[in-house]
Short mmCIF file of N, CA and C in Angstrom, two decimals:
data_model
loop_
_atom_site.label_atom_id
_atom_site.label_comp_id
_atom_site.label_asym_id
_atom_site.label_seq_id
_atom_site.Cartn_x
_atom_site.Cartn_y
_atom_site.Cartn_z
N MET A 1 69.33 -41.98 -1.81
CA MET A 1 70.03 -41.29 -0.75
C MET A 1 70.46 -39.92 -1.25
N PRO A 2 70.19 -38.88 -0.48
CA PRO A 2 70.59 -37.53 -0.91
C PRO A 2 72.11 -37.37 -0.88
N THR A 3 72.59 -36.47 -1.69
CA THR A 3 74.02 -36.19 -1.75
C THR A 3 74.47 -35.29 -0.60
N VAL A 4 73.61 -34.35 -0.20
CA VAL A 4 73.96 -33.36 0.81
C VAL A 4 72.94 -33.38 1.94
N SER A 5 73.42 -33.28 3.16
CA SER A 5 72.55 -33.15 4.33
C SER A 5 72.80 -31.79 4.95
N VAL A 6 71.72 -31.07 5.20
CA VAL A 6 71.80 -29.77 5.86
C VAL A 6 71.14 -29.92 7.22
N VAL A 7 71.86 -29.56 8.29
CA VAL A 7 71.34 -29.69 9.64
C VAL A 7 71.15 -28.29 10.22
N ILE A 8 69.93 -28.03 10.69
CA ILE A 8 69.63 -26.75 11.35
C ILE A 8 69.21 -27.06 12.79
N PRO A 9 70.11 -26.84 13.77
CA PRO A 9 69.69 -26.96 15.16
C PRO A 9 68.98 -25.66 15.55
N THR A 10 67.91 -25.76 16.32
CA THR A 10 67.16 -24.55 16.66
C THR A 10 66.57 -24.66 18.06
N TYR A 11 66.44 -23.53 18.71
CA TYR A 11 65.81 -23.46 20.03
C TYR A 11 65.08 -22.12 20.15
N ASN A 12 63.76 -22.20 20.19
CA ASN A 12 62.92 -21.01 20.34
C ASN A 12 63.25 -19.92 19.31
N ARG A 13 63.39 -20.32 18.07
CA ARG A 13 63.69 -19.37 17.00
C ARG A 13 62.66 -19.47 15.87
N ALA A 14 61.41 -19.76 16.23
CA ALA A 14 60.35 -19.91 15.22
C ALA A 14 60.22 -18.65 14.35
N ASP A 15 60.57 -17.51 14.90
CA ASP A 15 60.43 -16.26 14.16
C ASP A 15 61.41 -16.14 13.00
N VAL A 16 62.60 -16.74 13.11
CA VAL A 16 63.60 -16.65 12.04
C VAL A 16 63.82 -17.98 11.31
N LEU A 17 63.24 -19.05 11.82
CA LEU A 17 63.41 -20.36 11.21
C LEU A 17 62.95 -20.41 9.75
N PRO A 18 61.82 -19.78 9.38
CA PRO A 18 61.43 -19.80 7.97
C PRO A 18 62.51 -19.22 7.05
N ARG A 19 63.20 -18.23 7.49
CA ARG A 19 64.27 -17.63 6.68
C ARG A 19 65.37 -18.65 6.41
N ALA A 20 65.74 -19.44 7.42
CA ALA A 20 66.77 -20.46 7.25
C ALA A 20 66.29 -21.58 6.35
N ILE A 21 65.07 -22.04 6.57
CA ILE A 21 64.51 -23.13 5.75
C ILE A 21 64.37 -22.67 4.30
N ASP A 22 63.81 -21.48 4.10
CA ASP A 22 63.63 -20.96 2.75
C ASP A 22 64.96 -20.80 2.02
N SER A 23 66.00 -20.43 2.75
CA SER A 23 67.31 -20.27 2.15
C SER A 23 67.80 -21.59 1.57
N VAL A 24 67.59 -22.67 2.30
CA VAL A 24 67.99 -23.99 1.81
C VAL A 24 67.13 -24.39 0.62
N LEU A 25 65.82 -24.22 0.74
CA LEU A 25 64.91 -24.63 -0.33
C LEU A 25 65.10 -23.81 -1.61
N ASP A 26 65.61 -22.59 -1.48
CA ASP A 26 65.80 -21.72 -2.64
C ASP A 26 67.08 -22.01 -3.43
N GLN A 27 67.90 -22.93 -2.95
CA GLN A 27 69.14 -23.26 -3.65
C GLN A 27 68.81 -23.95 -4.98
N THR A 28 69.68 -23.80 -5.95
CA THR A 28 69.46 -24.45 -7.23
C THR A 28 69.77 -25.94 -7.16
N TYR A 29 70.64 -26.34 -6.26
CA TYR A 29 70.96 -27.76 -6.06
C TYR A 29 69.80 -28.41 -5.31
N GLU A 30 69.29 -29.51 -5.80
CA GLU A 30 68.08 -30.09 -5.22
C GLU A 30 68.26 -31.44 -4.56
N ASP A 31 69.44 -32.05 -4.66
CA ASP A 31 69.64 -33.38 -4.09
C ASP A 31 70.14 -33.26 -2.65
N PHE A 32 69.24 -32.89 -1.77
CA PHE A 32 69.60 -32.69 -0.36
C PHE A 32 68.48 -33.15 0.55
N GLU A 33 68.83 -33.29 1.81
CA GLU A 33 67.84 -33.45 2.87
C GLU A 33 68.09 -32.32 3.86
N LEU A 34 67.04 -31.82 4.44
CA LEU A 34 67.14 -30.77 5.45
C LEU A 34 66.62 -31.34 6.75
N ILE A 35 67.47 -31.37 7.75
CA ILE A 35 67.12 -31.91 9.05
C ILE A 35 67.07 -30.76 10.04
N VAL A 36 65.89 -30.49 10.57
CA VAL A 36 65.71 -29.45 11.59
C VAL A 36 65.62 -30.16 12.93
N VAL A 37 66.55 -29.85 13.83
CA VAL A 37 66.56 -30.45 15.15
C VAL A 37 66.13 -29.40 16.16
N ASP A 38 64.95 -29.62 16.72
CA ASP A 38 64.35 -28.71 17.69
C ASP A 38 64.84 -29.11 19.08
N ASP A 39 65.61 -28.24 19.69
CA ASP A 39 66.25 -28.51 20.97
C ASP A 39 65.34 -28.17 22.15
N GLY A 40 64.11 -28.70 22.12
CA GLY A 40 63.18 -28.50 23.24
C GLY A 40 62.50 -27.15 23.25
N SER A 41 62.24 -26.59 22.09
CA SER A 41 61.61 -25.26 22.01
C SER A 41 60.24 -25.23 22.67
N THR A 42 59.88 -24.05 23.14
CA THR A 42 58.56 -23.84 23.74
C THR A 42 57.73 -22.86 22.91
N ASP A 43 58.23 -22.51 21.74
CA ASP A 43 57.49 -21.60 20.86
C ASP A 43 56.83 -22.41 19.74
N ASP A 44 56.58 -21.82 18.61
CA ASP A 44 55.86 -22.47 17.51
C ASP A 44 56.79 -23.14 16.50
N THR A 45 57.94 -23.58 16.93
CA THR A 45 58.91 -24.18 16.03
C THR A 45 58.32 -25.37 15.27
N GLU A 46 57.67 -26.26 15.97
CA GLU A 46 57.11 -27.45 15.32
C GLU A 46 56.11 -27.07 14.23
N GLU A 47 55.24 -26.12 14.51
CA GLU A 47 54.24 -25.70 13.53
C GLU A 47 54.90 -25.07 12.31
N VAL A 48 55.96 -24.31 12.53
CA VAL A 48 56.67 -23.69 11.41
C VAL A 48 57.23 -24.77 10.49
N VAL A 49 57.91 -25.75 11.05
CA VAL A 49 58.51 -26.80 10.22
C VAL A 49 57.44 -27.60 9.51
N LYS A 50 56.38 -27.94 10.21
CA LYS A 50 55.32 -28.77 9.62
C LYS A 50 54.48 -28.01 8.59
N SER A 51 54.64 -26.70 8.51
CA SER A 51 53.91 -25.93 7.51
C SER A 51 54.52 -26.10 6.11
N TYR A 52 55.72 -26.68 6.04
CA TYR A 52 56.38 -26.92 4.76
C TYR A 52 56.00 -28.31 4.25
N ALA A 53 55.51 -28.36 3.05
CA ALA A 53 55.15 -29.64 2.42
C ALA A 53 56.26 -30.04 1.46
N ASP A 54 57.36 -30.50 2.02
CA ASP A 54 58.51 -30.89 1.21
C ASP A 54 59.11 -32.16 1.82
N ASP A 55 59.16 -33.22 1.05
CA ASP A 55 59.65 -34.51 1.54
C ASP A 55 61.12 -34.49 1.96
N ARG A 56 61.84 -33.47 1.54
CA ARG A 56 63.27 -33.40 1.88
C ARG A 56 63.50 -32.88 3.28
N ILE A 57 62.45 -32.38 3.94
CA ILE A 57 62.58 -31.81 5.29
C ILE A 57 62.22 -32.87 6.32
N ARG A 58 63.13 -33.06 7.27
CA ARG A 58 62.87 -33.96 8.41
C ARG A 58 62.93 -33.14 9.69
N TYR A 59 62.08 -33.50 10.62
CA TYR A 59 61.98 -32.77 11.89
C TYR A 59 62.26 -33.72 13.04
N ILE A 60 63.21 -33.35 13.88
CA ILE A 60 63.55 -34.11 15.08
C ILE A 60 63.33 -33.18 16.26
N GLN A 61 62.63 -33.66 17.26
CA GLN A 61 62.30 -32.81 18.41
C GLN A 61 62.79 -33.44 19.70
N PHE A 62 63.57 -32.68 20.47
CA PHE A 62 63.98 -33.10 21.81
C PHE A 62 62.89 -32.68 22.79
N GLU A 63 62.65 -33.51 23.78
CA GLU A 63 61.68 -33.17 24.84
C GLU A 63 62.19 -32.00 25.67
N ASN A 64 63.48 -32.02 25.99
CA ASN A 64 64.09 -30.99 26.83
C ASN A 64 65.28 -30.39 26.11
N ASN A 65 65.61 -29.17 26.50
CA ASN A 65 66.76 -28.48 25.92
C ASN A 65 68.04 -29.18 26.34
N ARG A 66 68.85 -29.57 25.35
CA ARG A 66 70.12 -30.25 25.62
C ARG A 66 71.32 -29.44 25.17
N GLY A 67 71.07 -28.36 24.46
CA GLY A 67 72.17 -27.53 23.98
C GLY A 67 72.42 -27.73 22.50
N ALA A 68 73.02 -26.72 21.90
CA ALA A 68 73.25 -26.71 20.45
C ALA A 68 74.12 -27.87 19.99
N ASN A 69 75.14 -28.23 20.77
CA ASN A 69 76.02 -29.32 20.35
C ASN A 69 75.28 -30.64 20.27
N ALA A 70 74.43 -30.92 21.23
CA ALA A 70 73.65 -32.16 21.22
C ALA A 70 72.68 -32.18 20.04
N ALA A 71 72.06 -31.05 19.76
CA ALA A 71 71.13 -30.96 18.63
C ALA A 71 71.88 -31.16 17.31
N ARG A 72 73.00 -30.52 17.18
CA ARG A 72 73.81 -30.65 15.95
C ARG A 72 74.29 -32.10 15.78
N THR A 73 74.76 -32.71 16.86
CA THR A 73 75.22 -34.09 16.80
C THR A 73 74.10 -35.03 16.40
N GLN A 74 72.91 -34.84 16.95
CA GLN A 74 71.77 -35.68 16.59
C GLN A 74 71.43 -35.53 15.11
N GLY A 75 71.49 -34.31 14.62
CA GLY A 75 71.24 -34.09 13.20
C GLY A 75 72.24 -34.81 12.32
N ILE A 76 73.49 -34.76 12.70
CA ILE A 76 74.53 -35.44 11.93
C ILE A 76 74.34 -36.95 11.97
N LYS A 77 74.01 -37.48 13.14
CA LYS A 77 73.78 -38.92 13.26
C LYS A 77 72.60 -39.37 12.42
N SER A 78 71.62 -38.50 12.24
CA SER A 78 70.41 -38.83 11.48
C SER A 78 70.57 -38.62 9.98
N ALA A 79 71.65 -37.98 9.60
CA ALA A 79 71.87 -37.64 8.20
C ALA A 79 72.19 -38.86 7.36
N SER A 80 71.72 -38.84 6.13
CA SER A 80 72.04 -39.93 5.21
C SER A 80 72.79 -39.44 3.97
N GLY A 81 73.08 -38.14 3.91
CA GLY A 81 73.78 -37.59 2.76
C GLY A 81 75.25 -37.46 3.01
#
């Protein structure tokens, strides 16, 4: 079980999502999980997340946009750190 869980809720932000993911992956602390919750995006968010080959990254996708609070809450509920 990871010590730290990082939750990134996102909606149609594929253009800046790599910056957020890279920031987490570049940390010196390595005992974490990164949960990206896609709040019903219609851009390339899924492809961006799946382009990372790192077992610590989990991707959760909502069918429809539910809002940042719902995405954040789902990420927290899914966290194991």
